[in-house]
Short mmCIF file of C-alpha atoms and ligand atoms in Angstrom, two decimals:
data_model
loop_
_atom_site.label_atom_id
_atom_site.label_comp_id
_atom_site.label_asym_id
_atom_site.label_seq_id
_atom_site.Cartn_x
_atom_site.Cartn_y
_atom_site.Cartn_z
CA MET I 279 10.37 15.32 -17.22
CA ARG I 280 8.88 11.77 -17.36
CA PHE I 281 7.45 9.55 -14.59
CA LYS I 282 9.47 6.61 -15.92
CA ASP I 283 12.67 8.22 -14.61
CA PHE I 284 11.45 8.12 -10.99
CA GLU I 285 10.33 5.52 -8.45
CA ARG I 286 8.69 7.23 -5.44
CA ILE I 287 6.31 10.07 -6.28
CA VAL I 288 4.33 12.39 -4.02
CA PHE I 289 1.47 14.35 -5.58
CA PHE I 290 0.61 17.41 -3.47
CA THR I 291 -2.77 18.53 -4.79
CA GLY I 292 -5.05 21.51 -4.33
CA ALA I 293 -8.37 22.68 -5.72
CA GLY I 294 -6.92 23.19 -9.22
CA MET I 295 -6.49 19.41 -9.47
CA SER I 296 -10.32 19.14 -9.59
CA ALA I 297 -10.99 22.28 -11.66
CA GLU I 298 -11.29 20.26 -14.90
CA SER I 299 -13.86 18.07 -13.15
CA GLY I 300 -16.03 21.15 -12.60
CA VAL I 301 -15.28 21.59 -8.88
CA PRO I 302 -14.91 25.35 -8.16
CA THR I 303 -11.58 26.44 -6.70
CA TYR I 304 -11.41 28.65 -3.59
CA ARG I 305 -9.49 31.66 -4.91
CA GLY I 306 -9.03 33.17 -8.35
CA ALA I 307 -11.83 33.53 -10.91
CA GLY I 308 -15.06 31.84 -9.72
CA GLY I 309 -13.49 30.92 -6.41
CA ILE I 310 -15.83 29.94 -3.57
CA TRP I 311 -14.35 32.39 -1.07
CA ARG I 312 -15.15 35.20 -3.51
CA GLU I 313 -18.83 34.33 -3.14
CA TYR I 314 -19.03 33.04 0.44
CA ASP I 315 -17.40 34.42 3.59
CA TYR I 316 -15.67 31.36 5.08
CA ARG I 317 -16.17 32.85 8.56
CA ALA I 318 -19.91 32.35 8.15
CA TYR I 319 -19.77 28.82 6.74
CA ALA I 320 -16.46 27.07 7.37
CA CYS I 321 -15.28 27.62 10.92
CA GLN I 322 -16.13 26.19 14.33
CA ASP I 323 -17.66 29.43 15.66
CA ALA I 324 -20.13 29.57 12.77
CA PHE I 325 -21.04 25.92 13.36
CA ASN I 326 -21.51 26.43 17.11
CA HIS I 327 -23.62 29.51 16.44
CA ASP I 328 -25.86 28.13 13.69
CA PRO I 329 -25.23 24.50 12.65
CA GLU I 330 -28.24 24.44 10.29
CA HIS I 331 -26.78 27.43 8.36
CA VAL I 332 -23.40 25.70 8.06
CA TRP I 333 -25.11 22.49 6.95
CA GLU I 334 -27.03 24.44 4.28
CA PHE I 335 -23.66 25.49 2.79
CA HIS I 336 -22.14 22.03 3.09
CA ASN I 337 -25.15 20.38 1.46
CA TYR I 338 -24.83 22.96 -1.33
CA ARG I 339 -21.17 21.91 -1.68
CA ARG I 340 -22.14 18.19 -1.61
CA GLY I 341 -24.59 18.92 -4.42
CA ILE I 342 -21.97 20.56 -6.65
CA VAL I 343 -19.06 18.24 -5.87
CA GLY I 344 -21.25 15.10 -5.91
CA ALA I 345 -22.10 15.79 -9.56
CA CYS I 346 -18.40 15.93 -10.55
CA ALA I 347 -16.32 13.00 -11.78
CA PRO I 348 -12.56 12.46 -11.65
CA ASN I 349 -10.71 13.97 -14.61
CA ARG I 350 -7.90 12.43 -16.68
CA GLY I 351 -5.36 13.84 -14.23
CA HIS I 352 -6.90 11.96 -11.29
CA GLU I 353 -6.96 8.79 -13.42
CA ILE I 354 -3.27 9.08 -14.41
CA ILE I 355 -2.25 9.47 -10.75
CA ALA I 356 -4.32 6.39 -9.83
CA GLU I 357 -2.88 4.32 -12.71
CA LEU I 358 0.71 5.15 -11.62
CA GLU I 359 0.19 3.03 -8.48
CA ALA I 360 0.74 -0.01 -10.73
CA THR I 361 4.32 1.00 -11.57
CA HIS I 362 5.45 3.45 -8.86
CA HIS I 363 5.26 4.06 -5.12
CA VAL I 364 2.64 6.83 -5.11
CA THR I 365 1.41 8.97 -2.22
CA VAL I 366 -1.28 11.59 -2.73
CA VAL I 367 -1.16 14.40 -0.16
CA THR I 368 -4.28 16.39 -0.92
CA GLN I 369 -5.80 19.57 0.48
CA ASN I 370 -9.00 18.66 -1.37
CA ILE I 371 -12.11 17.38 0.40
CA ASP I 372 -13.91 16.18 -2.76
CA GLY I 373 -12.84 12.51 -2.68
CA LEU I 374 -12.09 12.51 -6.44
CA HIS I 375 -8.64 10.92 -6.05
CA GLN I 376 -10.24 7.92 -4.34
CA LEU I 377 -13.08 7.78 -6.89
CA ALA I 378 -10.39 7.59 -9.63
CA GLY I 379 -8.84 4.59 -7.83
CA SER I 380 -5.99 6.09 -5.77
CA THR I 381 -5.55 4.07 -2.58
CA ASN I 382 -2.76 5.93 -0.76
CA VAL I 383 -4.41 9.32 -0.13
CA ILE I 384 -3.72 11.61 2.83
CA GLU I 385 -6.63 14.08 3.16
CA LEU I 386 -4.98 16.95 5.05
CA HIS I 387 -8.19 19.00 5.21
CA GLY I 388 -10.66 16.14 5.79
CA SER I 389 -13.51 15.10 3.55
CA LEU I 390 -16.89 16.45 2.48
CA TRP I 391 -18.13 12.83 2.67
CA ARG I 392 -17.13 12.17 6.29
CA LEU I 393 -19.05 13.23 9.42
CA ARG I 394 -18.04 13.23 13.06
CA CYS I 395 -19.85 13.85 16.32
CA ASP I 396 -17.79 15.94 18.74
CA HIS I 397 -20.13 14.95 21.58
CA CYS I 398 -19.91 11.17 21.51
CA GLY I 399 -17.12 10.45 19.00
CA ASN I 400 -19.45 8.76 16.54
CA ARG I 401 -18.33 8.87 12.90
CA HIS I 402 -19.95 8.26 9.54
CA ARG I 403 -18.71 8.06 5.95
CA GLY I 404 -21.20 8.26 3.07
CA ARG I 405 -22.12 10.19 -0.06
CA GLU I 406 -25.68 11.13 0.96
CA ASN I 407 -26.47 14.07 -1.26
CA PRO I 408 -27.90 16.10 0.37
CA LEU I 409 -27.42 14.86 3.94
CA GLU I 410 -31.01 14.84 5.28
CA GLU I 411 -30.43 13.56 8.83
CA LEU I 412 -28.20 16.24 10.41
CA HIS I 413 -28.18 14.57 13.83
CA CYS I 414 -25.80 11.93 15.13
CA THR I 415 -27.41 8.49 15.12
CA ALA I 416 -26.01 7.77 18.60
CA CYS I 417 -26.60 10.91 20.69
CA HIS I 418 -28.68 13.16 18.41
CA SER I 419 -26.25 16.09 18.55
CA TYR I 420 -25.55 17.80 15.22
CA TRP I 421 -23.15 15.95 12.94
CA ARG I 422 -20.08 18.09 12.21
CA PRO I 423 -18.59 17.89 8.71
CA ASP I 424 -15.22 16.13 9.19
CA ILE I 425 -13.44 18.98 7.43
CA VAL I 426 -10.48 21.02 8.72
CA TRP I 427 -11.90 24.52 8.96
CA PHE I 428 -9.98 27.74 9.37
CA GLY I 429 -8.57 27.81 12.89
CA ASP I 430 -8.65 24.00 13.27
CA THR I 431 -5.46 22.01 13.78
CA LEU I 432 -4.59 19.36 11.24
CA ASN I 433 -4.58 15.67 12.17
CA PHE I 434 -1.10 14.90 13.57
CA GLU I 435 -0.84 11.43 11.99
CA ASN I 436 -1.70 12.88 8.58
CA ILE I 437 1.08 15.46 8.89
CA GLN I 438 3.55 12.78 10.04
CA ASP I 439 2.59 10.43 7.18
CA ALA I 440 2.84 13.28 4.65
CA GLN I 441 6.25 14.37 5.96
CA HIS I 442 7.51 10.78 5.82
CA ALA I 443 6.38 10.36 2.20
CA LEU I 444 7.92 13.72 1.27
CA GLN I 445 11.24 12.77 2.90
CA GLU I 446 11.34 9.46 0.99
CA CYS I 447 10.21 10.55 -2.48
CA ASP I 448 12.46 11.23 -5.48
CA LEU I 449 9.80 13.27 -7.29
CA MET I 450 7.36 15.75 -5.75
CA ILE I 451 4.65 17.26 -7.94
CA SER I 452 2.51 20.12 -6.68
CA ILE I 453 -0.72 20.42 -8.69
CA GLY I 454 -3.32 23.17 -8.53
CA THR I 455 -2.58 24.93 -5.29
CA SER I 456 -2.08 28.62 -4.62
CA GLY I 457 0.19 27.65 -1.71
CA VAL I 458 -1.21 30.27 0.66
CA VAL I 459 -2.78 28.12 3.40
CA TYR I 460 -0.46 26.85 6.15
CA PRO I 461 0.66 24.44 7.49
CA ALA I 462 -0.10 22.52 4.26
CA ALA I 463 1.76 25.11 2.15
CA ALA I 464 4.98 24.42 4.05
CA LEU I 465 5.02 20.69 3.27
CA PRO I 466 6.70 20.85 -0.18
CA MET I 467 9.82 22.23 1.56
CA VAL I 468 10.29 18.79 3.20
CA ALA I 469 10.74 17.19 -0.24
CA LYS I 470 12.99 20.03 -1.39
CA ARG I 471 15.27 19.58 1.63
CA SER I 472 15.38 15.82 0.98
CA GLY I 473 16.68 16.40 -2.56
CA ALA I 474 13.58 15.37 -4.51
CA ARG I 475 13.01 16.69 -8.02
CA MET I 476 10.38 19.43 -7.64
CA VAL I 477 7.63 20.05 -10.20
CA GLU I 478 4.79 22.58 -10.07
CA VAL I 479 1.67 22.29 -12.24
CA ASN I 480 -0.37 25.48 -12.25
CA PRO I 481 -1.52 27.72 -15.12
CA GLU I 482 -0.59 30.67 -12.90
CA LEU I 483 2.58 31.71 -11.09
CA THR I 484 2.33 31.24 -7.30
CA ASP I 485 4.35 32.45 -4.31
CA MET I 486 5.80 28.92 -4.21
CA SER I 487 6.83 28.72 -7.87
CA VAL I 488 10.46 29.62 -7.06
CA LEU I 489 10.74 26.40 -5.03
CA TYR I 490 10.34 24.23 -8.11
CA ASP I 491 12.86 22.90 -10.66
CA VAL I 492 10.22 22.58 -13.38
CA ASN I 493 6.99 24.58 -13.80
CA PHE I 494 4.19 23.38 -16.09
CA ARG I 495 2.08 26.47 -16.80
CA THR I 496 -0.81 24.32 -17.90
CA THR I 497 -3.69 22.25 -16.52
CA ALA I 498 -3.39 19.16 -14.35
CA SER I 499 -4.43 16.66 -17.02
CA GLU I 500 -2.27 18.25 -19.74
CA ALA I 501 0.87 18.20 -17.58
CA LEU I 502 0.24 14.69 -16.22
CA THR I 503 -0.39 13.37 -19.74
CA GLU I 504 2.91 14.88 -20.90
CA MET I 505 4.83 13.39 -17.91
CA SER I 506 3.31 9.97 -18.70
CA GLY I 507 4.87 10.00 -22.14
CA ALA I 508 7.68 7.76 -23.31
N1 LIG L 233 -5.00 22.75 -13.33
C1 LIG L 233 -4.07 23.08 -12.39
N2 LIG L 233 -4.17 24.15 -11.56
C2 LIG L 233 -5.27 24.94 -11.71
C3 LIG L 233 -6.29 24.67 -12.67
C4 LIG L 233 -6.11 23.53 -13.50
N3 LIG L 233 -7.02 23.19 -14.44
N4 LIG L 233 -7.24 25.65 -12.56
C5 LIG L 233 -6.84 26.48 -11.57
N5 LIG L 233 -5.66 26.06 -11.07
C6 LIG L 233 -4.88 26.65 -9.98
C7 LIG L 233 -5.10 28.13 -9.75
O1 LIG L 233 -4.21 28.90 -10.54
C8 LIG L 233 -4.77 28.28 -8.25
O2 LIG L 233 -3.40 28.61 -8.06
O3 LIG L 233 -5.33 26.03 -8.78
C9 LIG L 233 -5.05 26.90 -7.67
C10 LIG L 233 -6.23 26.85 -6.73
O4 LIG L 233 -5.92 27.64 -5.60
P1 LIG L 233 -6.98 27.76 -4.41
O5 LIG L 233 -8.34 28.02 -4.96
O6 LIG L 233 -6.40 28.72 -3.40
O7 LIG L 233 -7.04 26.29 -3.79
P2 LIG L 233 -6.04 25.60 -2.77
O8 LIG L 233 -4.63 26.06 -2.99
O9 LIG L 233 -6.29 24.14 -2.84
O10 LIG L 233 -6.54 26.16 -1.34
C11 LIG L 233 -5.93 25.62 -0.19
O11 LIG L 233 -7.52 26.79 1.18
O12 LIG L 233 -9.69 27.43 1.56
C12 LIG L 233 -8.71 26.55 1.94
O13 LIG L 233 -9.07 24.43 2.84
C13 LIG L 233 -9.15 25.15 1.64
O14 LIG L 233 -7.82 23.27 0.89
C14 LIG L 233 -8.13 24.64 0.65
C15 LIG L 233 -6.93 25.53 0.93
ZN1 LIG L 234 -23.04 11.66 18.92
#
């Protein structure tokens, strides 16, 4: 399985893509949701009830993620833009694909580094770490992290763009996702139905593993390095 045999590649990435960068995953050993109840920190009700408490958690996450750099896997995906049509459809909110140089990134679950104000529509993008000013610069309501929390609907354009890329690709590579959170988890099926070659990169078996033609039971950077070979 080599990139050189394909032209249009979609990388569908999850938290495992950033594990080698030091970003904790959500499930499995050391996973965030083993330590924190997402209902208290990552849903609209929690934010409405106690925005300062939710911001405490998100500033904690900014601190950890902000100290992490892209790994070799992120860099390989970014470098492929020079020779292939590459789309990154990521569930990650860490911004590491963009830091590595990827330019065509669909952030299905938003970004830790983007803010929005649901009162006046104001938006802000920045890597303040921690975010000190928690209030919108226009109307002084609390900034809301521009992250898709449990119970939120995904951005329609993002889903459309992702589906289009998955319909058009000849190679779809899923990297570092447990494939348990919908609707994102259903997206790889679009590529399968369109006849793309399907590759999964995950050290562990997942519920989605049966979907794939090739399974690399290894880390993101190891598998991507191998696929870059001659
Ligand atoms: N390389 C590749 N995969 C890895 C690595 C690695 N170095 N280390 C761990 N993994 C795999 C794990 O085996 C696991 O299957 O990455 C996967 C991470 O799964 P999750 O922690 O569930 O992360 P993810 O699938 O991205 O979660 C989806 O859930 O909480 C929500 O919004 C959040 O976007 C997130 C969504
Ligand atoms: Zn505002």
